[in-house]
Coordinates of C-alpha atoms in Angstrom, one line a residue:
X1 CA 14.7 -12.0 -31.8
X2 CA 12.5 -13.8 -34.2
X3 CA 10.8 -15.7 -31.7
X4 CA 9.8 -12.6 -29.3
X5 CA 9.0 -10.7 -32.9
X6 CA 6.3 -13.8 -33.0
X7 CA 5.0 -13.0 -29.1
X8 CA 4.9 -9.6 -29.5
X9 CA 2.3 -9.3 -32.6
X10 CA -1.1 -8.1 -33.5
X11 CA -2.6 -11.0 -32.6
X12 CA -1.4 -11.3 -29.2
X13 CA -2.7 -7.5 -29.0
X14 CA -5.9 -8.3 -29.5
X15 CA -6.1 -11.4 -27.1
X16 CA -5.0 -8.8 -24.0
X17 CA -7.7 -7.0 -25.0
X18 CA -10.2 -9.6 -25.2
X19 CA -8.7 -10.7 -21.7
X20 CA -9.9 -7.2 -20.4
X21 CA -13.2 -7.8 -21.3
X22 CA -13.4 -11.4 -20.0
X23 CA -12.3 -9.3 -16.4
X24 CA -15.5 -7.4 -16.7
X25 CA -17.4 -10.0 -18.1
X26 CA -15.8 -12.0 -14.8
X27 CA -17.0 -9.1 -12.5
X28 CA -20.1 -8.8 -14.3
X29 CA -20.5 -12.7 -13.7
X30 CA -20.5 -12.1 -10.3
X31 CA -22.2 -9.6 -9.4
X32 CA -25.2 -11.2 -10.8
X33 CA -24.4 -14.1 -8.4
X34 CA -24.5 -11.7 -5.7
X35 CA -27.8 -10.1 -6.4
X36 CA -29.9 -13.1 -6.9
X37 CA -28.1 -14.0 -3.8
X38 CA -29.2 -11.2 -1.4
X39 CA -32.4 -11.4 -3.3
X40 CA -32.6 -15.1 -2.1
X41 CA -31.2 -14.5 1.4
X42 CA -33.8 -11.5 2.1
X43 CA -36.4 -14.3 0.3
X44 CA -35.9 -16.4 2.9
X45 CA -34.8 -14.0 5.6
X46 CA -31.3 -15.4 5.8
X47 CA -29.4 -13.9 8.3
X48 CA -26.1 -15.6 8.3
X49 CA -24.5 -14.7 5.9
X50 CA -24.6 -10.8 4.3
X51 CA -24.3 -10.2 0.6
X52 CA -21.1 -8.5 1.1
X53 CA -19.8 -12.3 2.5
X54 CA -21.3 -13.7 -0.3
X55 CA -19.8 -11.4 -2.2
X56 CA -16.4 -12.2 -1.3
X57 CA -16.9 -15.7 -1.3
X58 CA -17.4 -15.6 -4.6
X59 CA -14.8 -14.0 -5.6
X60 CA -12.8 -16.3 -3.7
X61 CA -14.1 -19.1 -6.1
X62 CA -13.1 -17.3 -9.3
X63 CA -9.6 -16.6 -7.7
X64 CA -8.9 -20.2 -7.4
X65 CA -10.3 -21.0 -10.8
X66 CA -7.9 -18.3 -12.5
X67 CA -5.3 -18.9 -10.4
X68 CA -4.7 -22.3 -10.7
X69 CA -6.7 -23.1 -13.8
X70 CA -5.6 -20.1 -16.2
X71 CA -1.6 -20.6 -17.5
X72 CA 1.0 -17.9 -19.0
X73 CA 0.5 -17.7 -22.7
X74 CA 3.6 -15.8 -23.0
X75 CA 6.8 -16.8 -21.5
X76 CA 8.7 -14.1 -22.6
X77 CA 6.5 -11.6 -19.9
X78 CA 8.4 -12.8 -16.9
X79 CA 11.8 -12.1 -18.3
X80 CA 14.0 -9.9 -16.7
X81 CA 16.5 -8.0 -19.8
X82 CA 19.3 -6.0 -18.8
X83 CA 19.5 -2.2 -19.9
X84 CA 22.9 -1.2 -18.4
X85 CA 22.9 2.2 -21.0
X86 CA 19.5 3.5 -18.7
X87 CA 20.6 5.2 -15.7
X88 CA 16.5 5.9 -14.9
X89 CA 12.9 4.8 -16.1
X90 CA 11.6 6.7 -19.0
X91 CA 8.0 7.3 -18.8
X92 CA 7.7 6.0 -22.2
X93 CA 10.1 2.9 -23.7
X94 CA 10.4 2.6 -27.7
X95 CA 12.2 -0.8 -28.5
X96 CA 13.5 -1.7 -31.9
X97 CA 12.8 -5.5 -32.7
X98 CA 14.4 -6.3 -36.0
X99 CA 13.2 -2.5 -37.7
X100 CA 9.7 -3.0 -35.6
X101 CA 9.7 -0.1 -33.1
X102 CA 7.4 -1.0 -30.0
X103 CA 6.1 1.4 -27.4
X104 CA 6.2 0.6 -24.1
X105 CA 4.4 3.0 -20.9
X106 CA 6.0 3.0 -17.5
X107 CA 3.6 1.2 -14.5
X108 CA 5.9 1.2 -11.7
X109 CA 8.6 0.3 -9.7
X110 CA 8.9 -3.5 -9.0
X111 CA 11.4 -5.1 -6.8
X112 CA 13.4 -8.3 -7.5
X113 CA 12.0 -10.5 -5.0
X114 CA 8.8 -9.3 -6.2
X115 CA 9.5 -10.8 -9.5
X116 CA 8.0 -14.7 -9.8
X117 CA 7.1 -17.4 -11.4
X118 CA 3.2 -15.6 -12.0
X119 CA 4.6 -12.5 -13.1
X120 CA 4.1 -13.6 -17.6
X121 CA 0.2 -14.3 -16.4
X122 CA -1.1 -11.9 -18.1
X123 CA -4.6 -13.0 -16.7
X124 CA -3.4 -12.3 -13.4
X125 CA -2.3 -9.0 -14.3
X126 CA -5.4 -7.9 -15.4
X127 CA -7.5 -9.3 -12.3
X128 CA -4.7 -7.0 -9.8
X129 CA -6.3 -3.3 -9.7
X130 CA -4.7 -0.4 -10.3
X131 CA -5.2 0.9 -6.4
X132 CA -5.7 4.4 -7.6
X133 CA -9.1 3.3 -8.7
X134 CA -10.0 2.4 -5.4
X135 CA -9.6 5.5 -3.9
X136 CA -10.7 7.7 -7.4
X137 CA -13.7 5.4 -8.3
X138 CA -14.8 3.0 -6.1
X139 CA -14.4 4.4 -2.4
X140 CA -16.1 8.1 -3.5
X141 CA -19.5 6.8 -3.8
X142 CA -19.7 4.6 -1.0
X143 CA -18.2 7.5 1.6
X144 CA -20.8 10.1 0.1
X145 CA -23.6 8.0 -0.2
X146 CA -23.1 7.4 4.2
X147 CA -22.7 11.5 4.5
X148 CA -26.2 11.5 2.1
X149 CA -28.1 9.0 4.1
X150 CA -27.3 10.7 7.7
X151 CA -30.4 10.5 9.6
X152 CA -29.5 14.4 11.0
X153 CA -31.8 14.1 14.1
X154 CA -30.6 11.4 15.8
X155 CA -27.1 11.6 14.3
X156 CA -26.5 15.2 16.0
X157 CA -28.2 14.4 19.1
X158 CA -24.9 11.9 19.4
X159 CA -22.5 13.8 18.2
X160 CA -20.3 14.1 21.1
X161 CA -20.2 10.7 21.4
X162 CA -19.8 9.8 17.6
X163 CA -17.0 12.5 17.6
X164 CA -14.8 11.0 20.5
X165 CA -15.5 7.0 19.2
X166 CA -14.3 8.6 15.8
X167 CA -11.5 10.5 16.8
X168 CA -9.7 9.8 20.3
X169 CA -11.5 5.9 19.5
X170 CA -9.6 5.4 16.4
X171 CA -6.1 7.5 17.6
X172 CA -6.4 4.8 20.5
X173 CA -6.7 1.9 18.6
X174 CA -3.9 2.8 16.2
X175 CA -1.7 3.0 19.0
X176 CA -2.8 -0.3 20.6
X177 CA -2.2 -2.1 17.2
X178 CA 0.8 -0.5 16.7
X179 CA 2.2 -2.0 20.2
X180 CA 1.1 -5.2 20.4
X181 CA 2.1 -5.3 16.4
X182 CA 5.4 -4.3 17.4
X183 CA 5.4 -7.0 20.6
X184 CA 4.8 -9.5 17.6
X185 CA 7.3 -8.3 15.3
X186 CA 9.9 -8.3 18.1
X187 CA 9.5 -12.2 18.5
X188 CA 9.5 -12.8 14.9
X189 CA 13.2 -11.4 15.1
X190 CA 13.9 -13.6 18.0
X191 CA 12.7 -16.5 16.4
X192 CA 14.3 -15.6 13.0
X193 CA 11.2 -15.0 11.1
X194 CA 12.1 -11.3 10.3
X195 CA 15.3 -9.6 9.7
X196 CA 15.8 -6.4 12.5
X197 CA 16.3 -3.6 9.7
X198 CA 12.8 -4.9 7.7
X199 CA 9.9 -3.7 10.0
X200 CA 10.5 -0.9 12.1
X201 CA 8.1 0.3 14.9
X202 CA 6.7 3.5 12.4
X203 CA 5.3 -0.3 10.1
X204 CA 3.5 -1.2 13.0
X205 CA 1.7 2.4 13.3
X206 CA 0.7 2.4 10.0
X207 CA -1.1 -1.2 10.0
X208 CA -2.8 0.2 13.3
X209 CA -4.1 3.1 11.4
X210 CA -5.2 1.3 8.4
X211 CA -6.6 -1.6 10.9
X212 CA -8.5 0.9 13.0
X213 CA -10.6 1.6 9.8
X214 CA -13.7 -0.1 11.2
X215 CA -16.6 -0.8 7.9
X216 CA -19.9 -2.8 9.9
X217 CA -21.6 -2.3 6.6
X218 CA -22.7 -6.4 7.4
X219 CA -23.8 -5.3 10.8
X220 CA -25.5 -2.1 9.8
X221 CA -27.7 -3.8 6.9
X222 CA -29.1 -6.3 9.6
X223 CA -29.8 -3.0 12.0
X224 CA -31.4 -1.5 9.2
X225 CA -33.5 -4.5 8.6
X226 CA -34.4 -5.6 12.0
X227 CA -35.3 -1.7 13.5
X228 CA -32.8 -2.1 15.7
X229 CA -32.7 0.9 18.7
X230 CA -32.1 4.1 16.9
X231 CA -29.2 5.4 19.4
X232 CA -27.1 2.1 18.9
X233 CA -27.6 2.2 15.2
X234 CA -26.9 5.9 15.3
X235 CA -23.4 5.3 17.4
X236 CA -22.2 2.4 15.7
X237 CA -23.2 4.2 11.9
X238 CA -21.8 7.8 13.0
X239 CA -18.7 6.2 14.7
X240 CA -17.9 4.1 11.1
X241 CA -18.6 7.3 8.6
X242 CA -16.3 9.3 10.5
X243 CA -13.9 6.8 11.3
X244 CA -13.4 5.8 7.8
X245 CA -12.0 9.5 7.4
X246 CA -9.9 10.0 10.1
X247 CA -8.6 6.6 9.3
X248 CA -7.2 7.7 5.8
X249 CA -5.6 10.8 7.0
X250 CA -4.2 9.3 10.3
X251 CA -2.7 6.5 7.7
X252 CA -1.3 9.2 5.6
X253 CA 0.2 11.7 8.1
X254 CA 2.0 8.3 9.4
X255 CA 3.7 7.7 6.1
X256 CA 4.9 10.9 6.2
X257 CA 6.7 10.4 9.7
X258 CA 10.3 10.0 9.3
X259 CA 13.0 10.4 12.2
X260 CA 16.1 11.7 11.1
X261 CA 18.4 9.5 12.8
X262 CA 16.7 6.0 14.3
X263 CA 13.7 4.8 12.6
X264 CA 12.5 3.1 16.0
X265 CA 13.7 6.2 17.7
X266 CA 11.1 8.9 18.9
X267 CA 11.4 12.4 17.4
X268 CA 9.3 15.2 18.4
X269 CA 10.3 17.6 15.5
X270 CA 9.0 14.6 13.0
X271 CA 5.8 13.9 15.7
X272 CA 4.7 17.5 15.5
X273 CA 4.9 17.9 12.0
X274 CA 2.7 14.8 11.1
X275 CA 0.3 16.1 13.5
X276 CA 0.2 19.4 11.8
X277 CA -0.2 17.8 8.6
X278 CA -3.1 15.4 10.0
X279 CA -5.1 18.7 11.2
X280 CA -4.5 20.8 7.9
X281 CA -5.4 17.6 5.8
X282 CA -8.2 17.0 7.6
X283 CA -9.3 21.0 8.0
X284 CA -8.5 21.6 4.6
X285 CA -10.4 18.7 3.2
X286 CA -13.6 19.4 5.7
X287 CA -13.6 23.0 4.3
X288 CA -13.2 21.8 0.6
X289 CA -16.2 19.6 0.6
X290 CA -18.5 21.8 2.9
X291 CA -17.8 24.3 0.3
X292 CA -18.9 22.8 -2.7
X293 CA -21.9 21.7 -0.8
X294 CA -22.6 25.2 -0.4
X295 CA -22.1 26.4 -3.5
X296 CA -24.2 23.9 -4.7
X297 CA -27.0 24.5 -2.1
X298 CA -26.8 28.0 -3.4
X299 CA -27.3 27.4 -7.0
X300 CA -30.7 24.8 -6.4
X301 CA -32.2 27.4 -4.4
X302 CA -31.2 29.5 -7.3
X303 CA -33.2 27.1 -9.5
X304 CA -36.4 27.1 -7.3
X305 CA -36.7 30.5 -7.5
X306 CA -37.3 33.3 -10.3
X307 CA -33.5 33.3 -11.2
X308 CA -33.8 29.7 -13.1
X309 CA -36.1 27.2 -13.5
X310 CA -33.8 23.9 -14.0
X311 CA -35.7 22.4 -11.3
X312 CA -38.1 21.7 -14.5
X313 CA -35.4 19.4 -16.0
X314 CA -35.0 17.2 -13.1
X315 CA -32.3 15.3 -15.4
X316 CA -30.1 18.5 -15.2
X317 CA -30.1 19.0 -12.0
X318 CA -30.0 16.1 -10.9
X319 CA -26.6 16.1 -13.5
X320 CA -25.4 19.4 -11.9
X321 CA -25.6 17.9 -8.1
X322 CA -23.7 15.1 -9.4
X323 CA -20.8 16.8 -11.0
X324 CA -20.7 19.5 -8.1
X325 CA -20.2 16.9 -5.7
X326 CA -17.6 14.7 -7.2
X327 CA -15.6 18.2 -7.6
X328 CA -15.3 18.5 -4.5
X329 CA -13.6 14.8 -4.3
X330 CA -11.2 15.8 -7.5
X331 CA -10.6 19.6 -6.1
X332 CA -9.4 17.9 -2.8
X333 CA -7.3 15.6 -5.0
X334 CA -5.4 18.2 -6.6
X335 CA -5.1 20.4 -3.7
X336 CA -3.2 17.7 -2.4
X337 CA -5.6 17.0 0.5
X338 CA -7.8 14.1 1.0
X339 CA -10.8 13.5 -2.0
X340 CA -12.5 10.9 0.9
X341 CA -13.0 13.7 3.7
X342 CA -14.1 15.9 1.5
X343 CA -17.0 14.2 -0.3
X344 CA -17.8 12.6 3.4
X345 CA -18.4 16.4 4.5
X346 CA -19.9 17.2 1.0
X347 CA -22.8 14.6 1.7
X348 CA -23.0 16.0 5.1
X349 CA -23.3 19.4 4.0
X350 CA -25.9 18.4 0.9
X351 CA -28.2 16.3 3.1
X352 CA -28.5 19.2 5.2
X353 CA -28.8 22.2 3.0
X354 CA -28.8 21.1 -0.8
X355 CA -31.5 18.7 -0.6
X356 CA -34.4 20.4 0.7
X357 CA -33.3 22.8 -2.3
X358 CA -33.9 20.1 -5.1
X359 CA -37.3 19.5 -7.0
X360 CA -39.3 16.7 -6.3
X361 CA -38.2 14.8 -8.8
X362 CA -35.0 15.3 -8.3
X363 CA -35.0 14.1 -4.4
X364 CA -35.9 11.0 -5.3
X365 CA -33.6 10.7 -8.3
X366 CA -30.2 11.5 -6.5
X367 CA -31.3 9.5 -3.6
X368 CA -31.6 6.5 -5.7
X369 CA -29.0 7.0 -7.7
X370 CA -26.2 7.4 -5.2
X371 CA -27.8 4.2 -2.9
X372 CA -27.3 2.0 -6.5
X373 CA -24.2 3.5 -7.2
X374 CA -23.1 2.7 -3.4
X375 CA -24.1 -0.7 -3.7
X376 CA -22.2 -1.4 -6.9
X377 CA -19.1 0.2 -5.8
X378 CA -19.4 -2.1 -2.3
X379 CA -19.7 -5.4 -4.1
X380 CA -17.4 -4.8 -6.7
X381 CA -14.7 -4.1 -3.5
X382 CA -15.9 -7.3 -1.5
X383 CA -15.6 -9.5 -5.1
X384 CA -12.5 -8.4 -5.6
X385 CA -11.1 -9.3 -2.2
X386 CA -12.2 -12.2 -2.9
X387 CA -10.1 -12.5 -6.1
X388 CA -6.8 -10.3 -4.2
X389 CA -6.1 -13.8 -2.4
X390 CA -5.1 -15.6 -4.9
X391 CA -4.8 -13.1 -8.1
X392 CA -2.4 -11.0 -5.9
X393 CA 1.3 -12.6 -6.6
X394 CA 2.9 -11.2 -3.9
X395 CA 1.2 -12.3 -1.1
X396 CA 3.2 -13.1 2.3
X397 CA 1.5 -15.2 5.1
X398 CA 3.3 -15.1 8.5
X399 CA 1.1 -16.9 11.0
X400 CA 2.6 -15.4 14.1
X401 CA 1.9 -12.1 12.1
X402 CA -2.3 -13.2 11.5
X403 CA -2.6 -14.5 15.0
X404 CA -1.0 -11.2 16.3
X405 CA -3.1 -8.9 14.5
X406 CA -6.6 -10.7 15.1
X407 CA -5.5 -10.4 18.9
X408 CA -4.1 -6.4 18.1
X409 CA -7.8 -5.3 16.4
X410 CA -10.2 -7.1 19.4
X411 CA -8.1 -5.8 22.0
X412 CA -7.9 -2.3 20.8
X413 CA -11.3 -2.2 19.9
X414 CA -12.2 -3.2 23.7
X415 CA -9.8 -0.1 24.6
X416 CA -11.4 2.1 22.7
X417 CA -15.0 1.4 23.7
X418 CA -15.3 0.2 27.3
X419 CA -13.1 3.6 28.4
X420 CA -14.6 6.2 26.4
X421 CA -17.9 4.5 26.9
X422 CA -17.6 5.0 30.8
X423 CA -16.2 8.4 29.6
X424 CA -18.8 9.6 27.9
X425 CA -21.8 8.3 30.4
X426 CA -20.2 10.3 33.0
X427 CA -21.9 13.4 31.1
X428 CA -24.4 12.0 29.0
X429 CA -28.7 12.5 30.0
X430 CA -29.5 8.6 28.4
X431 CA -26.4 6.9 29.0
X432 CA -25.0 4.1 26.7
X433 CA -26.0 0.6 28.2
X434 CA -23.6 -1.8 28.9
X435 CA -25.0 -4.0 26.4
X436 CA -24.7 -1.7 23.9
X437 CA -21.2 -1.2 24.5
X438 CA -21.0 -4.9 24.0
X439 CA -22.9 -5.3 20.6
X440 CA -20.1 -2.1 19.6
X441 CA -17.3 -4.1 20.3
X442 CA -18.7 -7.2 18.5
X443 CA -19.4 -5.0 15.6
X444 CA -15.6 -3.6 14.9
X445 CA -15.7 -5.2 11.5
X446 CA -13.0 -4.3 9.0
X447 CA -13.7 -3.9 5.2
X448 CA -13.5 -1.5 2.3
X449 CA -10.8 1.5 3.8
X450 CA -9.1 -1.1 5.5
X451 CA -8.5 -3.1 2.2
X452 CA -8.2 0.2 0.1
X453 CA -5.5 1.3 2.3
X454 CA -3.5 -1.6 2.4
X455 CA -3.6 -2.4 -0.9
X456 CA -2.5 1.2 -2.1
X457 CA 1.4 0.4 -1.4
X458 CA 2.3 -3.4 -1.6
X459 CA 6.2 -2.4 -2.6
X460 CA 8.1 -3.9 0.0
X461 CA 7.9 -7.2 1.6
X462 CA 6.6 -5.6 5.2
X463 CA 4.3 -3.5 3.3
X464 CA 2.6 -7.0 1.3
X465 CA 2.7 -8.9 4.7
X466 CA 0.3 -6.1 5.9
X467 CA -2.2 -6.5 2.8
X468 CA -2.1 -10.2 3.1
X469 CA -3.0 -10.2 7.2
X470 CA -5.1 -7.0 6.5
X471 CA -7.2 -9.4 3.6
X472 CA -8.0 -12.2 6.1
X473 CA -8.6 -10.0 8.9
X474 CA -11.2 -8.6 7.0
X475 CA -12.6 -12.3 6.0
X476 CA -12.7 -13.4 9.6
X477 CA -14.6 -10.4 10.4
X478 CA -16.8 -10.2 8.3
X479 CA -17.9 -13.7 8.5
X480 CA -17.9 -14.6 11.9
X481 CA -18.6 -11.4 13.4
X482 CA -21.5 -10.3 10.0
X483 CA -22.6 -13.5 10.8
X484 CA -22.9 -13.5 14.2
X485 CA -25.0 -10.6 14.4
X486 CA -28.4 -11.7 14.7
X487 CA -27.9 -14.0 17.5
X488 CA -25.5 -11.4 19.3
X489 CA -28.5 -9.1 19.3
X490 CA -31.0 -11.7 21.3
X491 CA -28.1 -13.0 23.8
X492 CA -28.0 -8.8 24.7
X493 CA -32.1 -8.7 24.6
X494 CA -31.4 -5.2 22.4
X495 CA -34.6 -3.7 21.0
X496 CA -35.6 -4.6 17.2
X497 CA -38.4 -3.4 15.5
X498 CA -38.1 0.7 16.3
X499 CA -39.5 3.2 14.2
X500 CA -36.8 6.0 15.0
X501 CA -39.2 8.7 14.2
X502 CA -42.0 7.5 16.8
X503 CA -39.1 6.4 19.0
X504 CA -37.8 10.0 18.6
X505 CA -41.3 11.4 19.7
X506 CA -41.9 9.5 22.2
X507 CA -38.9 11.1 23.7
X508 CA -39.9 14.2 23.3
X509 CA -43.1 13.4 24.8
X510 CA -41.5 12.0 27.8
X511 CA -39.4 15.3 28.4
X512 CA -42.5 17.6 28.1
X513 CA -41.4 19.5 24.7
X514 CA -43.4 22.2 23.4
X515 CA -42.6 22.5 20.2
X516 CA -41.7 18.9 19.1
X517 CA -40.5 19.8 15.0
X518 CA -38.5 22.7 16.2
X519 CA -37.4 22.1 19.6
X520 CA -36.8 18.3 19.1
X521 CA -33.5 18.1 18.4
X522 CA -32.2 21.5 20.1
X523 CA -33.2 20.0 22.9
X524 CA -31.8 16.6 22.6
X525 CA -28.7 17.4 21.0
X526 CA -24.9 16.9 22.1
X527 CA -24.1 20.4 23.7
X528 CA -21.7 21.1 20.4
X529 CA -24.5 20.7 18.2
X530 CA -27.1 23.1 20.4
X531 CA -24.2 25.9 19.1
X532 CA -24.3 25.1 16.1
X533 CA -27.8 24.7 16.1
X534 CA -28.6 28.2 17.2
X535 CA -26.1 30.0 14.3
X536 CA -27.5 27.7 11.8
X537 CA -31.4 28.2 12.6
X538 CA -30.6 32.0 13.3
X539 CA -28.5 32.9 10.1

């Protein structure tokens, strides 16, 4: 007792807290290194190698240095003590240390072969997130900020296409993954890697979903820097921001499957009711965040005319648009629907009807601020994946299970475009060129939701050899196929340096429109859009 009365004192309090700010100071660290990076690269117009890559190969540094360089100061933090009186985890835990009372706060549930030899490093522990700030902090930004940014014009004008790639795309390649997951797994039992009873064909589905959470945010930066053709950025750009949505809920409504009887059985009762829950999360979330757009769409036209004049305190306003539109992430939350779907609609909704709303001050102001609050929020995720491969202490690394899964994700993704591609040409005026279809599949990278998702439940040992394939999947894509970009876009001979707004006249100009500002992108539009078009420009 008297030497853990020496462990647990004042002055080991304040060395965790200096340890938390050495984390930021770490992240801090390297998010330096990333902007004079990209600063360099786009110096020297490096191509390569984008700063999210950079990103996470720095962070890759620093997780070897604190893995393998950093040791438990406290050897007591890795102890297991028996409490056969507790029949259940308080949420709070006072312990009496020789008349010293210490209060201790419930974190979670850990299992016993999670427990290891890394579990007293208390530096490791603070490196490995709480993944509830993931989805509360760091994902809202970057998923409103890709609503925000939509180029309407040429985004609607696709949005038939964009809607199938996102929906029927991504229910396809969660299916595909799941099977050829579940081909993999049923080997790995053969062979004796796996035990029958530990991964069970509902495990497959849910890495599928969380796998077919494409993020090209590599491939997209180079698009955005080279011009290239608006229609293929428009697809590939659409098809991601959507995506990343039905992704989430898809993952969730899985998770909720649960056959009564045999886990690998099928069971239509269990079937229908995730697919009920899938479209009234997804509804429900779409109406939340289209709401709050409105409402505050409502109140800045309020403030441009007589009724208020805060459009003269651009700072308030531009205050008020911020705090509207994160409600509509937290009202979501606590609805018990899904925060990312609605914000993703909330931008949607803002870029459309808020924004032309807002002074000119404040235009500029929330467009800056949510672009440097998306590019924090991205880095910070790539750094940190980075860091998950060797800070995480539960990692699991099966290499029939890797090899498995980098086959699963290119073959799905080539079942997802080359069909509905041929699909959706059978209707479309300018169909999608075979090349394009190519550059598409090339650019399936995974990223941000796929890493967010995986890492939100890491409990069981099926669950952390998911996180650790999902980790490297990510790596391998966003090297090899970020860095491969550039010359992928020659071998195809795809247009670069495109002004989409003189690419977009010149359309019209080829069709013979009238009226280009108004009849532009009636005329152009997916035939779901020219609907909405006419109820939106009528009422």
């Amino acid at each position: 007792m008297e030497k853990l009365k020496e462990y647990v004192s004042v002055k080991d309090e304040d060395h965790f807290y200096h340890q938390g700010a050495v984390e930021l100071l770490i992240f801090n660290f390297l998010l330096i290194l990333t902007i004079l990076t990209i600063w360099l690269f786009k110096n020297h117009r490096f191509r390569f190698l984008h700063e999210t890559g950079g990103a996470m190969l720095y962070g890759l540094v620093m997780g070897l240095i604190i893995r393998y360089v950093t040791k438990s100061p406290d050897v007591e933090s890795g102890t297991v003590y028996e409490c056969e009186k507790l029949k259940s985890g308080p949420s709070t835990l006072l312990i009496n240390i020789t008349n010293q009372v210490y209060e201790y706060q419930y974190k979670r549930e850990i299992s016993h072969h999670n427990v290891n030899g890394h579990q007293g490093n208390t530096m490791l522990q603070k490196m490995t997130f709480d993944p509830s700030i993931f989805f509360n902090i760091l994902l809202p930004p970057i998923i409103f900020h890709a609503g925000y940014s939509l180029k309407k014009r040429h985004f609607f004008r696709n949005l038939g296409s964009i809607l199938t790639y996102a929906f029927l795309g991504t229910a396809i390649s969660c299916i595909v993954i799941g099977l050829i997951m579940y081909g993999f797994v049923k080997a790995m039992v053969h062979i004796g890697q796996l035990k029958q009873w530990e991964f069970h064909f509902t495990d497959c589905l849910f890495f599928g979903s969380l796998m077919s959470a494409t993020d090209p945010v590599t491939v997209l930066a180079i698009f955005h820097e080279l011009n290239v053709d608006t229609d293929l950025y428009t697809l590939l750009f659409g098809e991601s921001v959507l995506n990343d949505a039905v992704a989430i809920v898809l993952t969730h409504s899985i998770s909720i499957y649960s056959p009564k009887e045999n886990p690998n059985a099928f069971d239509a009762a269990a079937f229908f009711q995730s697919v009920g829950n899938f479209l009234g999360i997804f509804a429900g979330s779409f109406a939340m965040g289209s709401s709050y757009a409105v409402v505050t769409a409502l109140i800045s036209f309020m403030h441009l005319t007589k009724f208020t004049k805060l459009c003269e305190f651009p700072m308030l306003e531009t205050g008020l648009f911020f705090l509207l539109s994160w409600s509509a992430f937290l009202s979501a939350e606590a609805a018990g629907l899904t925060g990312i779907v609605a914000v993703l609609f909330c931008g949607v909704t803002q870029a459309h009807y808020t924004y032309n709303n807002l002074s000119a001050d404040s235009k500029m102001r929330t467009k800056q601020l949510f672009e440097f609050m998306n590019f924090l929020a991205e880095n910070v995720i790539f750094c940190y994946m980075g860091l998950a491969l060797f800070t995480f202490q539960n990692h699991i690394f099966n290499p029939l299970f890797i090899f498995g899964a980098l086959v699963a994700v290119f073959v799905a993704r080539a079942s997802n475009i080359y069909p509905l591609s041929f699909l959706l040409n059978l209707g479309r005026k300018q169909k999608i060129p075979r090349t394009f279809q190519h550059m598409m599949m090339f650019s399936g990278l995974r990223g941000a939701i796929a890493f967010a998702l995986a890492i939100r439940d890491t409990d069981s040992q099926p669950k952390q050899m998911m996180f650790s394939t999902a980790l490297l999947v990510v790596f391998f894509t966003v090297w090899v196929c970020g860095g491969g970009t550039t010359p992928m876009l020659t071998w195809l001979q795809i247009r670069v340096g495109v002004d989409p707004d003189e690419d977009l006249k010149a359309r019209a100009v080829s069709q013979s429109a009238p009226n280009l500002d108004k009849n532009t992108t009636k005329a152009e539009s997916a035939w779901l859009f020219r609907i909405w078009y006419g109820f939106d420009h009528k009422y």
